[in-house]
Amino acid sequence: MKKRKILSGMRPTGQLHIGHLVGALENWLKLQDEYQSYHLIADYHVLTTNLESESIYKDSIEMLIDWLAVGLDPDKVLFFRQSQIKEHTELFLIFSMLITSNRLERNPTLKDQVRDLNISQIIYGHLGYPVLQAADILLYKGEVVPVGEDQVPHVEITRELARKFNNQYGTVFPEPDALLTVFPRLLGTDGVSKMSKSLNNAILLSDKPEIVEQRLKKAVTDPQKLRKNDPGRPDVCVIFSYHKKFNPGEVDEIRTGCESGALGCVDCKRNCASKINSYLAPVLARRVYFEENLPKVLDILSHGETEGRKIASETMKEVRSNMLIG
Ligand code: TRP
């Protein structure tokens, strides 16, 4: 039976952290056997919020290493950069004729990103972010799009564009479904904001065990639990939320210990760090391998881009033929 197709991607904006793992990558990993998976490095999308382009290439390769390190299998998955497959920009142009600027201005993800800006000051390409994303997905006829909640509005716009194109010119595209991760987003070690490298509250996928320990040592726990024997409130503690994910077998015990005061934060953090470190150990090992074999990483990318280009160009042939453009 033909496998259904998955397309998902990320912008290469810096090293990935365990929030990405829990929020997206674990989902990608689970699905790579069952689906034909395509994973896109959205390097042109980076320009929507940062015009400095000199680190885009390096960040793209690093992100690919992160993906390979978590266990995405290059024998099963194709990886490619948006900038290297020209059809992305071509389909983006056609799709941009099929949607109003008013619809794009109502995009909640955009509203979140530009919070204090007046919508009339927004960059044209930023407004069109979801249109390029729709082209990313539909060029490969992606049917399932595993993403975080913030991306659901973009998948909705993708469905609308597919429908609009199909009605206008005859059916070429599927209407893809978003597939959400069940585990809620991880908070950063400050205990209040979402995990993000730029907020310096992240545990990176590339962090060595000592670093993970240090980061957890500094993490903010229940402010009412000042000393070991004070009773704590696990439900307001970020470390407890990490235990739930990385140490599910001990959560009941930890809850009881924390609430009674028998378990102190120092021990609890040390235990948590060791569980996160066991989780990350195979990721670190694979990272060492790929960092030492960089030509292999570049080959994987080049293979993905060659294969991706073939698929994209077939789709564009259909698109042009349906539009009678020749
Ligand atoms: N917008 C996505 C994000 O910021 C990245 C992305 C670009 C993407 N193209 C995509 C995700 C296509 C899924 C499918 O996370």
Short mmCIF file of C-alpha atoms and ligand atoms in Angstrom, two decimals:
data_model
loop_
_atom_site.label_atom_id
_atom_site.label_comp_id
_atom_site.label_asym_id
_atom_site.label_seq_id
_atom_site.Cartn_x
_atom_site.Cartn_y
_atom_site.Cartn_z
CA MET A 1 0.00 0.00 0.00
CA LYS A 2 1.19 3.48 -0.78
CA LYS A 3 2.32 5.37 2.29
CA ARG A 4 0.61 8.63 3.17
CA LYS A 5 2.82 11.69 3.01
CA ILE A 6 4.01 13.86 5.82
CA LEU A 7 5.57 17.22 5.38
CA SER A 8 6.85 19.30 8.22
CA GLY A 9 9.58 21.82 8.71
CA MET A 10 11.31 24.29 10.96
CA ARG A 11 13.06 27.57 10.54
CA PRO A 12 16.78 27.26 11.23
CA THR A 13 17.02 29.92 13.91
CA GLY A 14 19.52 28.33 16.30
CA GLN A 15 20.25 25.14 18.16
CA LEU A 16 17.27 22.97 19.01
CA HIS A 17 16.29 22.17 22.59
CA ILE A 18 14.32 19.52 24.46
CA GLY A 19 11.15 21.57 23.90
CA HIS A 20 11.52 20.92 20.17
CA LEU A 21 12.03 17.25 20.93
CA VAL A 22 8.91 16.95 23.01
CA GLY A 23 6.87 19.32 20.86
CA ALA A 24 7.71 18.14 17.38
CA LEU A 25 10.66 15.85 16.79
CA GLU A 26 9.34 12.90 18.80
CA ASN A 27 6.24 13.05 16.68
CA TRP A 28 8.30 13.05 13.51
CA LEU A 29 10.26 10.07 14.81
CA LYS A 30 7.17 8.04 15.58
CA LEU A 31 5.76 8.71 12.15
CA GLN A 32 8.81 8.02 10.02
CA ASP A 33 8.05 4.31 9.61
CA GLU A 34 4.38 4.64 8.93
CA TYR A 35 4.48 7.58 6.50
CA GLN A 36 6.65 8.83 3.69
CA SER A 37 8.23 11.76 5.49
CA TYR A 38 9.63 14.97 4.05
CA HIS A 39 11.32 17.45 6.35
CA LEU A 40 11.98 20.93 5.20
CA ILE A 41 14.57 23.42 6.40
CA ALA A 42 12.65 26.67 6.01
CA ASP A 43 15.69 28.84 5.34
CA TYR A 44 13.85 31.53 3.34
CA HIS A 45 11.27 31.86 6.09
CA VAL A 46 14.05 33.04 8.40
CA LEU A 47 14.18 36.28 6.43
CA THR A 48 10.65 37.19 7.54
CA THR A 49 11.99 38.18 10.93
CA ASN A 50 15.72 38.66 10.37
CA LEU A 51 17.33 40.05 7.25
CA GLU A 52 20.84 39.05 8.27
CA SER A 53 21.51 36.03 6.15
CA GLU A 54 25.10 35.12 6.94
CA SER A 55 24.30 32.48 9.54
CA ILE A 56 21.41 30.86 7.67
CA TYR A 57 23.55 28.24 5.93
CA LYS A 58 25.42 27.26 9.09
CA ASP A 59 22.22 27.16 11.14
CA SER A 60 20.58 24.99 8.49
CA ILE A 61 23.33 22.39 8.64
CA GLU A 62 23.30 22.46 12.44
CA MET A 63 19.58 21.92 12.48
CA LEU A 64 19.94 18.98 10.15
CA ILE A 65 22.54 17.51 12.51
CA ASP A 66 20.07 18.00 15.38
CA TRP A 67 17.42 16.14 13.40
CA LEU A 68 19.76 13.29 12.53
CA ALA A 69 21.00 13.17 16.11
CA VAL A 70 17.52 12.60 17.51
CA GLY A 71 17.20 9.60 15.22
CA LEU A 72 15.47 10.71 12.05
CA ASP A 73 16.61 8.13 9.56
CA PRO A 74 18.00 9.39 6.25
CA ASP A 75 17.12 6.06 4.64
CA LYS A 76 13.47 6.75 5.28
CA VAL A 77 13.16 10.53 5.29
CA LEU A 78 14.03 13.20 2.73
CA PHE A 79 15.51 16.46 4.00
CA PHE A 80 15.80 19.60 1.92
CA ARG A 81 16.19 23.37 2.07
CA GLN A 82 13.48 25.59 0.73
CA SER A 83 16.04 27.84 -0.96
CA GLN A 84 17.46 25.01 -3.06
CA ILE A 85 14.24 23.96 -4.75
CA LYS A 86 13.08 26.80 -6.94
CA GLU A 87 9.55 25.44 -7.26
CA HIS A 88 8.80 26.72 -3.75
CA THR A 89 9.01 30.29 -4.92
CA GLU A 90 7.05 29.56 -8.06
CA LEU A 91 4.12 27.93 -6.30
CA PHE A 92 4.29 30.68 -3.67
CA LEU A 93 3.71 33.22 -6.42
CA ILE A 94 0.72 31.38 -7.84
CA PHE A 95 -0.80 30.85 -4.39
CA SER A 96 -0.34 34.52 -3.58
CA MET A 97 -2.97 35.23 -6.25
CA LEU A 98 -5.48 32.99 -4.52
CA ILE A 99 -5.75 34.66 -1.13
CA THR A 100 -6.61 38.16 0.05
CA SER A 101 -4.34 40.28 2.20
CA ASN A 102 -7.26 40.65 4.57
CA ARG A 103 -7.29 36.88 5.17
CA LEU A 104 -3.57 36.95 5.91
CA GLU A 105 -3.90 39.90 8.27
CA ARG A 106 -6.32 37.82 10.32
CA ASN A 107 -3.72 35.09 10.87
CA PRO A 108 -3.43 34.70 14.67
CA THR A 109 0.15 33.38 14.51
CA LEU A 110 1.18 36.57 12.75
CA LYS A 111 -0.69 38.72 15.25
CA ASP A 112 1.25 37.03 18.04
CA GLN A 113 4.57 37.61 16.32
CA VAL A 114 4.11 41.29 15.56
CA ARG A 115 2.20 42.13 18.71
CA ASP A 116 3.14 45.81 19.01
CA LEU A 117 3.47 46.59 15.33
CA ASN A 118 0.71 48.15 13.33
CA ILE A 119 -0.34 45.63 10.69
CA SER A 120 0.23 48.21 7.95
CA GLN A 121 3.94 48.25 8.82
CA ILE A 122 4.42 44.58 8.28
CA ILE A 123 6.82 43.28 5.64
CA TYR A 124 4.99 41.93 2.60
CA GLY A 125 6.90 38.63 2.77
CA HIS A 126 6.06 38.24 6.44
CA LEU A 127 2.38 38.70 5.70
CA GLY A 128 2.84 36.00 3.07
CA TYR A 129 4.58 33.59 5.45
CA PRO A 130 1.69 31.07 5.43
CA VAL A 131 1.46 31.25 1.63
CA LEU A 132 5.06 30.10 1.33
CA GLN A 133 4.37 27.46 3.96
CA ALA A 134 1.38 26.24 1.92
CA ALA A 135 3.67 25.93 -1.10
CA ASP A 136 6.15 23.96 1.07
CA ILE A 137 3.48 21.48 2.03
CA LEU A 138 1.54 21.17 -1.21
CA LEU A 139 4.50 20.89 -3.60
CA TYR A 140 5.05 17.46 -2.07
CA LYS A 141 1.31 16.82 -1.73
CA GLY A 142 1.73 16.53 2.03
CA GLU A 143 -1.36 15.03 3.61
CA VAL A 144 -0.39 15.20 7.25
CA VAL A 145 1.48 18.08 8.86
CA PRO A 146 2.83 17.34 12.34
CA VAL A 147 3.23 20.74 13.98
CA GLY A 148 2.79 22.64 17.23
CA GLU A 149 -0.44 24.39 18.04
CA ASP A 150 0.83 27.79 16.90
CA GLN A 151 1.06 26.43 13.36
CA VAL A 152 -2.52 25.21 13.07
CA PRO A 153 -3.73 28.50 11.51
CA HIS A 154 -1.08 28.04 8.80
CA VAL A 155 -2.31 24.56 8.02
CA GLU A 156 -5.83 25.96 7.81
CA ILE A 157 -4.64 28.55 5.26
CA THR A 158 -2.91 25.72 3.37
CA ARG A 159 -6.22 23.84 3.17
CA GLU A 160 -7.97 26.94 1.91
CA LEU A 161 -5.35 27.47 -0.78
CA ALA A 162 -5.53 23.84 -1.89
CA ARG A 163 -9.32 24.08 -2.13
CA LYS A 164 -9.20 27.36 -3.99
CA PHE A 165 -6.65 26.10 -6.50
CA ASN A 166 -8.51 22.82 -7.05
CA ASN A 167 -11.83 24.63 -7.61
CA GLN A 168 -10.35 27.14 -9.96
CA TYR A 169 -8.07 24.95 -12.06
CA GLY A 170 -8.94 21.31 -11.35
CA THR A 171 -7.72 19.06 -8.59
CA VAL A 172 -3.99 18.79 -8.01
CA PHE A 173 -3.64 19.11 -4.24
CA PRO A 174 -4.80 17.21 -1.15
CA GLU A 175 -6.22 19.17 1.80
CA PRO A 176 -3.72 18.37 4.51
CA ASP A 177 -4.50 17.81 8.18
CA ALA A 178 -2.48 19.16 11.08
CA LEU A 179 -1.33 16.53 13.54
CA LEU A 180 -0.79 17.90 17.02
CA THR A 181 1.57 16.56 19.63
CA VAL A 182 -0.20 15.32 22.72
CA PHE A 183 2.43 16.41 25.21
CA PRO A 184 2.05 20.06 26.24
CA ARG A 185 4.84 22.49 25.47
CA LEU A 186 7.76 22.50 27.90
CA LEU A 187 8.45 25.57 29.98
CA GLY A 188 11.97 26.93 30.21
CA THR A 189 14.14 26.55 33.30
CA ASP A 190 12.95 29.96 34.54
CA GLY A 191 9.62 28.24 35.15
CA VAL A 192 7.55 30.94 33.44
CA SER A 193 8.32 31.38 29.74
CA LYS A 194 8.25 28.79 27.00
CA MET A 195 11.62 27.21 26.40
CA SER A 196 13.74 29.25 24.02
CA LYS A 197 17.44 29.51 23.39
CA SER A 198 17.31 33.29 23.19
CA LEU A 199 15.76 33.51 26.67
CA ASN A 200 18.62 31.41 28.02
CA ASN A 201 16.17 29.04 29.70
CA ALA A 202 16.61 26.08 27.37
CA ILE A 203 18.19 22.65 27.64
CA LEU A 204 19.77 22.14 24.26
CA LEU A 205 19.88 18.80 22.49
CA SER A 206 23.63 19.30 22.29
CA ASP A 207 24.13 20.01 26.02
CA LYS A 208 26.63 17.73 27.73
CA PRO A 209 25.59 16.08 31.04
CA GLU A 210 27.45 18.65 33.22
CA ILE A 211 25.69 21.50 31.44
CA VAL A 212 22.28 19.92 31.94
CA GLU A 213 23.08 19.56 35.65
CA GLN A 214 24.11 23.20 35.91
CA ARG A 215 21.06 24.43 34.07
CA LEU A 216 18.76 22.47 36.34
CA LYS A 217 20.62 23.61 39.44
CA LYS A 218 19.74 27.19 38.51
CA ALA A 219 16.14 26.37 37.60
CA VAL A 220 13.38 28.13 39.49
CA THR A 221 11.22 25.80 41.60
CA ASP A 222 8.30 26.50 43.94
CA PRO A 223 9.17 29.87 45.53
CA GLN A 224 7.39 28.78 48.75
CA LYS A 225 9.74 25.85 49.24
CA LEU A 226 12.83 27.49 50.63
CA ARG A 227 14.44 24.66 52.56
CA LYS A 228 14.51 20.94 52.25
CA ASN A 229 11.80 20.18 54.77
CA ASP A 230 9.32 22.79 53.58
CA PRO A 231 6.37 21.22 51.79
CA GLY A 232 6.43 21.95 48.05
CA ARG A 233 3.80 22.23 45.31
CA PRO A 234 4.85 20.02 42.41
CA ASP A 235 2.18 21.43 40.14
CA VAL A 236 3.81 24.86 40.06
CA CYS A 237 7.34 23.48 39.67
CA VAL A 238 8.98 23.26 36.28
CA ILE A 239 11.26 20.45 37.44
CA PHE A 240 8.20 18.36 38.22
CA SER A 241 6.94 18.96 34.69
CA TYR A 242 10.26 17.64 33.37
CA HIS A 243 9.94 14.56 35.62
CA LYS A 244 6.54 13.90 34.07
CA LYS A 245 8.15 13.74 30.68
CA PHE A 246 11.56 12.25 31.30
CA ASN A 247 10.96 10.24 34.46
CA PRO A 248 7.36 9.03 34.31
CA GLY A 249 8.03 5.99 36.50
CA GLU A 250 8.85 8.06 39.59
CA VAL A 251 6.32 10.91 39.42
CA ASP A 252 4.07 9.61 42.20
CA GLU A 253 6.95 9.11 44.56
CA ILE A 254 8.35 12.55 43.73
CA ARG A 255 4.99 14.20 44.27
CA THR A 256 4.64 12.61 47.69
CA GLY A 257 8.22 13.43 48.67
CA CYS A 258 7.93 17.05 47.52
CA GLU A 259 4.55 17.64 49.16
CA SER A 260 5.63 16.17 52.48
CA GLY A 261 8.93 18.02 52.44
CA ALA A 262 11.00 14.84 52.64
CA LEU A 263 12.44 15.42 49.17
CA GLY A 264 14.58 18.53 48.74
CA CYS A 265 14.98 20.47 45.51
CA VAL A 266 18.70 19.75 45.23
CA ASP A 267 18.20 15.98 45.17
CA CYS A 268 15.12 16.23 43.03
CA LYS A 269 16.98 18.33 40.44
CA ARG A 270 19.95 15.99 40.44
CA ASN A 271 17.66 13.04 39.79
CA CYS A 272 15.88 14.95 37.04
CA ALA A 273 19.17 15.91 35.36
CA SER A 274 20.28 12.32 35.37
CA LYS A 275 17.03 11.21 33.69
CA ILE A 276 17.28 13.92 31.04
CA ASN A 277 20.88 12.93 30.48
CA SER A 278 20.02 9.29 29.92
CA TYR A 279 17.39 10.42 27.50
CA LEU A 280 19.88 12.58 25.63
CA ALA A 281 22.79 10.10 25.71
CA PRO A 282 21.98 8.40 22.38
CA VAL A 283 21.30 11.82 20.83
CA LEU A 284 24.74 13.03 21.89
CA ALA A 285 26.38 9.87 20.58
CA ARG A 286 24.77 10.25 17.17
CA ARG A 287 25.71 13.94 17.14
CA VAL A 288 29.39 13.06 17.64
CA TYR A 289 29.16 10.65 14.72
CA PHE A 290 27.60 13.20 12.35
CA GLU A 291 29.86 16.04 13.45
CA GLU A 292 32.84 13.85 12.68
CA ASN A 293 31.34 12.86 9.34
CA LEU A 294 30.19 16.17 7.97
CA PRO A 295 30.51 15.11 4.30
CA LYS A 296 27.94 12.43 5.07
CA VAL A 297 25.54 15.08 6.38
CA LEU A 298 26.03 17.14 3.23
CA ASP A 299 25.42 14.04 1.10
CA ILE A 300 22.17 13.36 2.92
CA LEU A 301 21.05 16.90 2.21
CA SER A 302 22.11 16.79 -1.39
CA HIS A 303 20.27 13.51 -1.91
CA GLY A 304 17.13 14.99 -0.30
CA GLU A 305 17.33 18.04 -2.51
CA THR A 306 17.79 16.03 -5.69
CA GLU A 307 14.81 13.81 -4.88
CA GLY A 308 12.75 16.72 -3.59
CA ARG A 309 13.37 18.66 -6.78
CA LYS A 310 12.02 15.75 -8.85
CA ILE A 311 8.77 15.64 -6.88
CA ALA A 312 8.40 19.42 -6.87
CA SER A 313 8.96 19.68 -10.59
CA GLU A 314 6.34 16.95 -11.29
CA THR A 315 3.82 18.86 -9.20
CA MET A 316 4.58 22.10 -11.00
CA LYS A 317 4.09 20.38 -14.35
CA GLU A 318 0.61 19.40 -13.24
CA VAL A 319 -0.05 22.89 -11.92
CA ARG A 320 0.96 24.58 -15.17
CA SER A 321 -0.87 22.05 -17.27
CA ASN A 322 -4.08 22.49 -15.24
CA MET A 323 -3.74 26.25 -15.63
CA LEU A 324 -3.21 25.81 -19.38
CA ILE A 325 -0.01 27.78 -19.07
CA GLY A 326 1.88 25.07 -20.92
N1 TRP B 1 6.27 27.81 10.17
C1 TRP B 1 6.93 26.67 10.72
C2 TRP B 1 7.46 27.04 12.09
O1 TRP B 1 7.78 28.18 12.36
C3 TRP B 1 8.06 26.22 9.83
C4 TRP B 1 7.59 25.72 8.52
C5 TRP B 1 7.89 26.25 7.28
C6 TRP B 1 6.76 24.59 8.28
N2 TRP B 1 7.32 25.51 6.31
C7 TRP B 1 6.62 24.51 6.87
C8 TRP B 1 6.13 23.68 9.12
C9 TRP B 1 5.82 23.51 6.31
C10 TRP B 1 5.33 22.68 8.54
C11 TRP B 1 5.19 22.61 7.15
O2 TRP B 1 7.60 26.17 12.91
#
